[in-house]
Amino acid sequence: MDDEPISIKCVLLGESGTGKSSLIERFINNTFKKDTLSTLIGSFSSKIVFYEKENIKIRFDIWDTAGQEKYRSINKIFYQDAQVTLLVYDITQEDTYKAIKDYWFSEVKENSPEDAIIFLIGNKSDLYEKEVVNEEEARQYANEINSLYKLVSAQTGEGIEDIFKMVGERLLTEEFLQKIKEENNANNNRNSIKNIMAENTKEIKKKKKCC
Ligand code: GDP
């Protein structure tokens, strides 16, 4: 594999206050700030992760979004071409989990590329004594929707590295690596997989137009 990282667009969705910005802060800078400002519409950061077994680097371009209802239609811009979507709920707030089931999951499923990776994340595992969302139930739900699942804490850092390890395991299949190789050979476009997944996005848009 060449040295150029592959770019993967990743978006965090979920209700306000679930810890999306804090998770990004932990992942990018390995820090936690108690008082965060609400994300206005969207913000962007990126980090390169090296996958040793496959000898490949992925640059995750991570978009944080505002969870408030008034921004929901704008959020579509962020997830319609995201290859990885992290659906975040707060384990101490039942309504944030319910919002994933009632709203966020179907939104993402309908508007993301067909083979996008969806990851259900229960944040604030350090507050386990206040947990109101049953972990087993959430894990089972994730299974039903063919999503990955992880309980994490942006505050302590527990489970954060695992998220991107697990994404890599799901993403870096033989078939995927072969596609990248072919694409690199064909157009020498070494740092983008957008074309691979753009076809799926086009399909979704076509379907929408026709019916
Ligand atoms: P966002 O609106 O989803 O981006 O959520 P924020 O990242 O702004 O976090 C909302 C609040 O939850 C802030 O007061 C954070 O300090 C707090 N918070 C975020 N993650 C954790 C966590 O893992 N544990 C605890 N105890 N608090 C957290």
PDB file of C-alpha atoms and ligand atoms in Angstrom:
ATOM      1  CA  MET A   1       0.000   0.000   0.000  1.00  0.00           C
ATOM      2  CA  ASP A   2       1.201   3.529  -0.658  1.00  0.00           C
ATOM      3  CA  ASP A   3       1.936   6.144   1.985  1.00  0.00           C
ATOM      4  CA  GLU A   4      -0.919   8.498   1.205  1.00  0.00           C
ATOM      5  CA  PRO A   5      -3.803   8.192   3.647  1.00  0.00           C
ATOM      6  CA  ILE A   6      -7.251   7.291   2.397  1.00  0.00           C
ATOM      7  CA  SER A   7      -9.823   9.950   3.302  1.00  0.00           C
ATOM      8  CA  ILE A   8     -12.929   8.761   5.070  1.00  0.00           C
ATOM      9  CA  LYS A   9     -15.727  11.149   5.928  1.00  0.00           C
ATOM     10  CA  CYS A  10     -17.125  10.528   9.369  1.00  0.00           C
ATOM     11  CA  VAL A  11     -20.034  12.350  10.990  1.00  0.00           C
ATOM     12  CA  LEU A  12     -21.317  12.403  14.574  1.00  0.00           C
ATOM     13  CA  LEU A  13     -25.061  12.667  15.079  1.00  0.00           C
ATOM     14  CA  GLY A  14     -27.356  12.602  18.071  1.00  0.00           C
ATOM     15  CA  GLU A  15     -29.137  14.867  20.497  1.00  0.00           C
ATOM     16  CA  SER A  16     -27.512  17.931  21.981  1.00  0.00           C
ATOM     17  CA  GLY A  17     -25.526  17.277  25.150  1.00  0.00           C
ATOM     18  CA  THR A  18     -24.748  13.618  24.424  1.00  0.00           C
ATOM     19  CA  GLY A  19     -21.028  14.425  24.219  1.00  0.00           C
ATOM     20  CA  LYS A  20     -20.316  14.516  20.476  1.00  0.00           C
ATOM     21  CA  SER A  21     -17.879  17.440  20.673  1.00  0.00           C
ATOM     22  CA  SER A  22     -16.229  15.916  23.732  1.00  0.00           C
ATOM     23  CA  LEU A  23     -15.726  12.598  21.935  1.00  0.00           C
ATOM     24  CA  ILE A  24     -14.011  14.385  19.055  1.00  0.00           C
ATOM     25  CA  GLU A  25     -11.864  16.405  21.476  1.00  0.00           C
ATOM     26  CA  ARG A  26     -10.828  13.158  23.186  1.00  0.00           C
ATOM     27  CA  PHE A  27     -10.085  11.392  19.918  1.00  0.00           C
ATOM     28  CA  ILE A  28      -8.155  14.247  18.293  1.00  0.00           C
ATOM     29  CA  ASN A  29      -6.343  15.837  21.262  1.00  0.00           C
ATOM     30  CA  ASN A  30      -6.802  13.226  24.007  1.00  0.00           C
ATOM     31  CA  THR A  31      -8.248  15.866  26.316  1.00  0.00           C
ATOM     32  CA  PHE A  32     -11.589  16.564  27.963  1.00  0.00           C
ATOM     33  CA  LYS A  33     -13.093  19.961  28.735  1.00  0.00           C
ATOM     34  CA  LYS A  34     -15.903  20.080  31.268  1.00  0.00           C
ATOM     35  CA  ASP A  35     -17.523  23.163  29.793  1.00  0.00           C
ATOM     36  CA  THR A  36     -18.087  23.004  26.088  1.00  0.00           C
ATOM     37  CA  LEU A  37     -19.872  25.413  23.790  1.00  0.00           C
ATOM     38  CA  SER A  38     -22.760  24.102  21.724  1.00  0.00           C
ATOM     39  CA  THR A  39     -21.744  23.224  18.200  1.00  0.00           C
ATOM     40  CA  LEU A  40     -23.275  25.676  15.768  1.00  0.00           C
ATOM     41  CA  ILE A  41     -24.335  23.799  12.648  1.00  0.00           C
ATOM     42  CA  GLY A  42     -21.090  21.882  12.036  1.00  0.00           C
ATOM     43  CA  SER A  43     -17.373  21.828  12.713  1.00  0.00           C
ATOM     44  CA  PHE A  44     -14.562  19.841  11.169  1.00  0.00           C
ATOM     45  CA  SER A  45     -11.388  18.154  12.378  1.00  0.00           C
ATOM     46  CA  SER A  46      -9.268  15.275  11.165  1.00  0.00           C
ATOM     47  CA  LYS A  47      -6.889  12.619  12.382  1.00  0.00           C
ATOM     48  CA  ILE A  48      -4.795   9.964  10.677  1.00  0.00           C
ATOM     49  CA  VAL A  49      -4.981   6.409  12.015  1.00  0.00           C
ATOM     50  CA  PHE A  50      -2.495   3.737  10.936  1.00  0.00           C
ATOM     51  CA  TYR A  51      -3.792   0.175  10.534  1.00  0.00           C
ATOM     52  CA  GLU A  52      -0.788  -2.016  10.993  1.00  0.00           C
ATOM     53  CA  LYS A  53      -2.159  -5.323   9.716  1.00  0.00           C
ATOM     54  CA  GLU A  54      -3.297  -3.829   6.419  1.00  0.00           C
ATOM     55  CA  ASN A  55      -0.367  -1.383   6.328  1.00  0.00           C
ATOM     56  CA  ILE A  56      -2.737   1.417   5.482  1.00  0.00           C
ATOM     57  CA  LYS A  57      -3.380   4.916   6.794  1.00  0.00           C
ATOM     58  CA  ILE A  58      -6.848   6.383   7.041  1.00  0.00           C
ATOM     59  CA  ARG A  59      -7.465  10.067   7.509  1.00  0.00           C
ATOM     60  CA  PHE A  60     -10.779  10.459   9.284  1.00  0.00           C
ATOM     61  CA  ASP A  61     -12.376  13.762   8.326  1.00  0.00           C
ATOM     62  CA  ILE A  62     -14.725  14.166  11.255  1.00  0.00           C
ATOM     63  CA  TRP A  63     -17.776  16.406  11.217  1.00  0.00           C
ATOM     64  CA  ASP A  64     -19.451  17.417  14.439  1.00  0.00           C
ATOM     65  CA  THR A  65     -23.064  18.537  14.087  1.00  0.00           C
ATOM     66  CA  ALA A  66     -25.600  20.487  16.107  1.00  0.00           C
ATOM     67  CA  GLY A  67     -28.169  18.177  17.657  1.00  0.00           C
ATOM     68  CA  GLN A  68     -30.930  20.758  18.011  1.00  0.00           C
ATOM     69  CA  GLU A  69     -34.094  20.137  16.096  1.00  0.00           C
ATOM     70  CA  LYS A  70     -33.899  23.448  14.222  1.00  0.00           C
ATOM     71  CA  TYR A  71     -30.677  22.310  12.522  1.00  0.00           C
ATOM     72  CA  ARG A  72     -31.917  18.894  11.472  1.00  0.00           C
ATOM     73  CA  SER A  73     -32.490  19.697   7.819  1.00  0.00           C
ATOM     74  CA  ILE A  74     -29.027  21.299   7.577  1.00  0.00           C
ATOM     75  CA  ASN A  75     -27.458  18.208   9.119  1.00  0.00           C
ATOM     76  CA  LYS A  76     -28.375  16.209   6.023  1.00  0.00           C
ATOM     77  CA  ILE A  77     -25.585  18.008   4.159  1.00  0.00           C
ATOM     78  CA  PHE A  78     -23.109  16.382   6.524  1.00  0.00           C
ATOM     79  CA  TYR A  79     -24.287  12.803   6.474  1.00  0.00           C
ATOM     80  CA  GLN A  80     -25.482  12.271   2.949  1.00  0.00           C
ATOM     81  CA  ASP A  81     -21.994  11.367   1.734  1.00  0.00           C
ATOM     82  CA  ALA A  82     -20.459  10.178   5.027  1.00  0.00           C
ATOM     83  CA  GLN A  83     -18.863   6.747   4.894  1.00  0.00           C
ATOM     84  CA  VAL A  84     -18.992   6.432   8.682  1.00  0.00           C
ATOM     85  CA  THR A  85     -21.765   7.720  10.938  1.00  0.00           C
ATOM     86  CA  LEU A  86     -21.499   7.659  14.701  1.00  0.00           C
ATOM     87  CA  LEU A  87     -24.912   7.818  16.386  1.00  0.00           C
ATOM     88  CA  VAL A  88     -24.312   9.050  19.918  1.00  0.00           C
ATOM     89  CA  TYR A  89     -26.611   8.776  22.931  1.00  0.00           C
ATOM     90  CA  ASP A  90     -26.077   9.558  26.607  1.00  0.00           C
ATOM     91  CA  ILE A  91     -26.453   6.453  28.793  1.00  0.00           C
ATOM     92  CA  THR A  92     -27.950   8.608  31.561  1.00  0.00           C
ATOM     93  CA  GLN A  93     -30.655  10.175  29.344  1.00  0.00           C
ATOM     94  CA  GLU A  94     -33.299   7.806  28.012  1.00  0.00           C
ATOM     95  CA  ASP A  95     -34.695  10.401  25.558  1.00  0.00           C
ATOM     96  CA  THR A  96     -31.347  10.621  23.735  1.00  0.00           C
ATOM     97  CA  TYR A  97     -31.461   6.865  23.061  1.00  0.00           C
ATOM     98  CA  LYS A  98     -35.119   7.048  22.046  1.00  0.00           C
ATOM     99  CA  ALA A  99     -34.229   9.828  19.573  1.00  0.00           C
ATOM    100  CA  ILE A 100     -31.740   7.485  17.874  1.00  0.00           C
ATOM    101  CA  LYS A 101     -34.430   4.824  17.482  1.00  0.00           C
ATOM    102  CA  ASP A 102     -37.240   7.178  16.511  1.00  0.00           C
ATOM    103  CA  TYR A 103     -35.369   9.628  14.329  1.00  0.00           C
ATOM    104  CA  TRP A 104     -31.629   9.488  13.724  1.00  0.00           C
ATOM    105  CA  PHE A 105     -31.245   5.918  12.528  1.00  0.00           C
ATOM    106  CA  SER A 106     -33.955   6.090   9.842  1.00  0.00           C
ATOM    107  CA  GLU A 107     -32.693   9.504   8.744  1.00  0.00           C
ATOM    108  CA  VAL A 108     -29.193   8.169   8.258  1.00  0.00           C
ATOM    109  CA  LYS A 109     -30.319   4.949   6.608  1.00  0.00           C
ATOM    110  CA  GLU A 110     -32.401   6.854   4.099  1.00  0.00           C
ATOM    111  CA  ASN A 111     -29.810   9.475   3.230  1.00  0.00           C
ATOM    112  CA  SER A 112     -26.371   7.858   3.543  1.00  0.00           C
ATOM    113  CA  PRO A 113     -24.502   5.729   1.001  1.00  0.00           C
ATOM    114  CA  GLU A 114     -25.847   2.189   1.007  1.00  0.00           C
ATOM    115  CA  ASP A 115     -22.675   0.639   2.411  1.00  0.00           C
ATOM    116  CA  ALA A 116     -21.947   3.360   4.968  1.00  0.00           C
ATOM    117  CA  ILE A 117     -20.850   2.102   8.373  1.00  0.00           C
ATOM    118  CA  ILE A 118     -23.200   2.999  11.201  1.00  0.00           C
ATOM    119  CA  PHE A 119     -21.899   2.920  14.748  1.00  0.00           C
ATOM    120  CA  LEU A 120     -24.110   3.210  17.841  1.00  0.00           C
ATOM    121  CA  ILE A 121     -22.248   4.819  20.738  1.00  0.00           C
ATOM    122  CA  GLY A 122     -23.375   5.008  24.348  1.00  0.00           C
ATOM    123  CA  ASN A 123     -21.359   7.843  25.891  1.00  0.00           C
ATOM    124  CA  LYS A 124     -20.632   8.771  29.546  1.00  0.00           C
ATOM    125  CA  SER A 125     -19.795   5.246  30.752  1.00  0.00           C
ATOM    126  CA  ASP A 126     -18.042   6.899  33.732  1.00  0.00           C
ATOM    127  CA  LEU A 127     -21.548   7.738  35.018  1.00  0.00           C
ATOM    128  CA  TYR A 128     -22.551   4.053  35.072  1.00  0.00           C
ATOM    129  CA  GLU A 129     -24.317   4.455  38.434  1.00  0.00           C
ATOM    130  CA  LYS A 130     -26.757   6.826  36.713  1.00  0.00           C
ATOM    131  CA  GLU A 131     -27.228   4.576  33.688  1.00  0.00           C
ATOM    132  CA  VAL A 132     -30.846   4.401  32.510  1.00  0.00           C
ATOM    133  CA  VAL A 133     -30.332   2.863  29.069  1.00  0.00           C
ATOM    134  CA  ASN A 134     -29.705  -0.838  29.411  1.00  0.00           C
ATOM    135  CA  GLU A 135     -26.429  -1.762  27.715  1.00  0.00           C
ATOM    136  CA  GLU A 136     -27.640  -5.190  26.620  1.00  0.00           C
ATOM    137  CA  GLU A 137     -30.786  -3.729  25.052  1.00  0.00           C
ATOM    138  CA  ALA A 138     -28.699  -1.127  23.162  1.00  0.00           C
ATOM    139  CA  ARG A 139     -26.269  -3.802  21.990  1.00  0.00           C
ATOM    140  CA  GLN A 140     -29.150  -5.918  20.733  1.00  0.00           C
ATOM    141  CA  TYR A 141     -30.670  -2.957  18.923  1.00  0.00           C
ATOM    142  CA  ALA A 142     -27.311  -2.242  17.264  1.00  0.00           C
ATOM    143  CA  ASN A 143     -27.221  -5.848  16.135  1.00  0.00           C
ATOM    144  CA  GLU A 144     -30.714  -5.592  14.646  1.00  0.00           C
ATOM    145  CA  ILE A 145     -29.773  -2.540  12.589  1.00  0.00           C
ATOM    146  CA  ASN A 146     -26.448  -4.064  11.521  1.00  0.00           C
ATOM    147  CA  SER A 147     -24.561  -1.393  13.409  1.00  0.00           C
ATOM    148  CA  LEU A 148     -21.407  -1.597  15.474  1.00  0.00           C
ATOM    149  CA  TYR A 149     -21.776  -0.828  19.187  1.00  0.00           C
ATOM    150  CA  LYS A 150     -19.521   0.580  21.874  1.00  0.00           C
ATOM    151  CA  LEU A 151     -19.946   1.982  25.356  1.00  0.00           C
ATOM    152  CA  VAL A 152     -17.448   4.820  25.860  1.00  0.00           C
ATOM    153  CA  SER A 153     -16.515   7.801  27.981  1.00  0.00           C
ATOM    154  CA  ALA A 154     -15.181  11.012  26.509  1.00  0.00           C
ATOM    155  CA  GLN A 155     -14.290  12.006  30.060  1.00  0.00           C
ATOM    156  CA  THR A 156     -12.004   9.073  30.875  1.00  0.00           C
ATOM    157  CA  GLY A 157     -11.195   8.064  27.287  1.00  0.00           C
ATOM    158  CA  GLU A 158     -12.547   4.534  27.817  1.00  0.00           C
ATOM    159  CA  GLY A 159     -13.369   2.837  24.512  1.00  0.00           C
ATOM    160  CA  ILE A 160     -12.551   5.783  22.237  1.00  0.00           C
ATOM    161  CA  GLU A 161      -9.592   4.198  20.428  1.00  0.00           C
ATOM    162  CA  ASP A 162     -11.673   1.041  19.969  1.00  0.00           C
ATOM    163  CA  ILE A 163     -14.221   2.956  17.904  1.00  0.00           C
ATOM    164  CA  PHE A 164     -11.735   3.594  15.130  1.00  0.00           C
ATOM    165  CA  LYS A 165     -10.193   0.150  15.461  1.00  0.00           C
ATOM    166  CA  MET A 166     -13.636  -1.374  14.940  1.00  0.00           C
ATOM    167  CA  VAL A 167     -14.418   0.956  12.037  1.00  0.00           C
ATOM    168  CA  GLY A 168     -11.162  -0.143  10.393  1.00  0.00           C
ATOM    169  CA  GLU A 169     -12.032  -3.818  10.852  1.00  0.00           C
ATOM    170  CA  ARG A 170     -15.429  -3.318   9.201  1.00  0.00           C
ATOM    171  CA  LEU A 171     -14.108  -1.064   6.450  1.00  0.00           C
ATOM    172  CA  LEU A 172     -10.863  -2.680   5.413  1.00  0.00           C
ATOM    173  CA  THR A 173     -12.237  -5.818   3.818  1.00  0.00           C
ATOM    174  CA  GLU A 174     -10.379  -7.609   1.023  1.00  0.00           C
ATOM    175  CA  GLU A 175     -12.948  -6.284  -1.413  1.00  0.00           C
ATOM    176  CA  PHE A 176     -12.518  -2.705  -0.211  1.00  0.00           C
ATOM    177  CA  LEU A 177      -8.727  -2.837  -0.384  1.00  0.00           C
ATOM    178  CA  GLN A 178      -8.931  -4.296  -3.883  1.00  0.00           C
ATOM    179  CA  LYS A 179     -11.216  -1.452  -4.970  1.00  0.00           C
ATOM    180  CA  ILE A 180      -8.781   1.122  -3.640  1.00  0.00           C
ATOM    181  CA  LYS A 181      -5.902  -0.547  -5.447  1.00  0.00           C
ATOM    182  CA  GLU A 182      -7.839  -0.602  -8.696  1.00  0.00           C
ATOM    183  CA  GLU A 183      -8.863   2.996  -8.320  1.00  0.00           C
ATOM    184  CA  ASN A 184      -5.296   4.057  -7.575  1.00  0.00           C
ATOM    185  CA  ASN A 185      -4.071   2.227 -10.643  1.00  0.00           C
ATOM    186  CA  ALA A 186      -6.781   3.628 -12.850  1.00  0.00           C
ATOM    187  CA  ASN A 187      -6.621   7.317 -12.102  1.00  0.00           C
ATOM    188  CA  ASN A 188      -3.661   7.650  -9.790  1.00  0.00           C
ATOM    189  CA  ASN A 189      -5.981   9.363  -7.371  1.00  0.00           C
ATOM    190  CA  ARG A 190      -4.202   8.109  -4.299  1.00  0.00           C
ATOM    191  CA  ASN A 191      -5.956   9.794  -1.455  1.00  0.00           C
ATOM    192  CA  SER A 192      -9.613   9.575  -2.199  1.00  0.00           C
ATOM    193  CA  ILE A 193     -12.175   6.798  -2.060  1.00  0.00           C
ATOM    194  CA  LYS A 194     -14.994   9.183  -2.789  1.00  0.00           C
ATOM    195  CA  ASN A 195     -15.573   7.735  -6.242  1.00  0.00           C
ATOM    196  CA  ILE A 196     -16.084   4.265  -4.845  1.00  0.00           C
ATOM    197  CA  MET A 197     -18.896   5.333  -2.630  1.00  0.00           C
ATOM    198  CA  ALA A 198     -20.238   8.192  -4.753  1.00  0.00           C
ATOM    199  CA  GLU A 199     -21.936   5.617  -6.959  1.00  0.00           C
ATOM    200  CA  ASN A 200     -24.052   4.523  -4.017  1.00  0.00           C
ATOM    201  CA  THR A 201     -24.987   8.089  -3.200  1.00  0.00           C
ATOM    202  CA  LYS A 202     -25.981   8.664  -6.822  1.00  0.00           C
ATOM    203  CA  GLU A 203     -28.175   5.562  -6.681  1.00  0.00           C
ATOM    204  CA  ILE A 204     -29.968   6.878  -3.619  1.00  0.00           C
ATOM    205  CA  LYS A 205     -30.539  10.252  -5.271  1.00  0.00           C
ATOM    206  CA  LYS A 206     -31.801   8.589  -8.456  1.00  0.00           C
ATOM    207  CA  LYS A 207     -34.258   6.490  -6.458  1.00  0.00           C
ATOM    208  CA  LYS A 208     -35.526   9.599  -4.701  1.00  0.00           C
ATOM    209  CA  LYS A 209     -36.100  11.467  -7.957  1.00  0.00           C
ATOM    210  CA  CYS A 210     -37.962   8.663  -9.577  1.00  0.00           C
ATOM    211  CA  CYS A 211     -40.576   7.973  -6.840  1.00  0.00           C
TER     212      CYS A 211
HETATM  213  P1  GDP B   1     -22.676  17.704  22.327  1.00  0.00           P
HETATM  214  O1  GDP B   1     -23.703  18.782  22.447  1.00  0.00           O
HETATM  215  O2  GDP B   1     -23.287  16.408  21.937  1.00  0.00           O
HETATM  216  O3  GDP B   1     -21.514  18.086  21.452  1.00  0.00           O
HETATM  217  O4  GDP B   1     -22.105  17.447  23.818  1.00  0.00           O
HETATM  218  P2  GDP B   1     -20.818  18.081  24.530  1.00  0.00           P
HETATM  219  O5  GDP B   1     -19.574  17.447  24.044  1.00  0.00           O
HETATM  220  O6  GDP B   1     -20.911  19.567  24.436  1.00  0.00           O
HETATM  221  O7  GDP B   1     -21.062  17.586  26.034  1.00  0.00           O
HETATM  222  C1  GDP B   1     -22.211  17.941  26.750  1.00  0.00           C
HETATM  223  C2  GDP B   1     -21.905  17.885  28.254  1.00  0.00           C
HETATM  224  O8  GDP B   1     -21.650  16.533  28.621  1.00  0.00           O
HETATM  225  C3  GDP B   1     -20.687  18.699  28.648  1.00  0.00           C
HETATM  226  O9  GDP B   1     -20.921  19.288  29.913  1.00  0.00           O
HETATM  227  C4  GDP B   1     -19.579  17.653  28.756  1.00  0.00           C
HETATM  228  O10 GDP B   1     -18.586  18.027  29.691  1.00  0.00           O
HETATM  229  C5  GDP B   1     -20.363  16.428  29.241  1.00  0.00           C
HETATM  230  N1  GDP B   1     -19.754  15.167  28.817  1.00  0.00           N
HETATM  231  C6  GDP B   1     -19.389  14.813  27.567  1.00  0.00           C
HETATM  232  N2  GDP B   1     -18.890  13.576  27.548  1.00  0.00           N
HETATM  233  C7  GDP B   1     -18.908  13.126  28.810  1.00  0.00           C
HETATM  234  C8  GDP B   1     -18.513  11.890  29.440  1.00  0.00           C
HETATM  235  O11 GDP B   1     -18.022  10.943  28.849  1.00  0.00           O
HETATM  236  N3  GDP B   1     -18.735  11.801  30.792  1.00  0.00           N
HETATM  237  C9  GDP B   1     -19.292  12.818  31.521  1.00  0.00           C
HETATM  238  N4  GDP B   1     -19.453  12.627  32.842  1.00  0.00           N
HETATM  239  N5  GDP B   1     -19.664  13.980  30.964  1.00  0.00           N
HETATM  240  C10 GDP B   1     -19.479  14.137  29.622  1.00  0.00           C
END
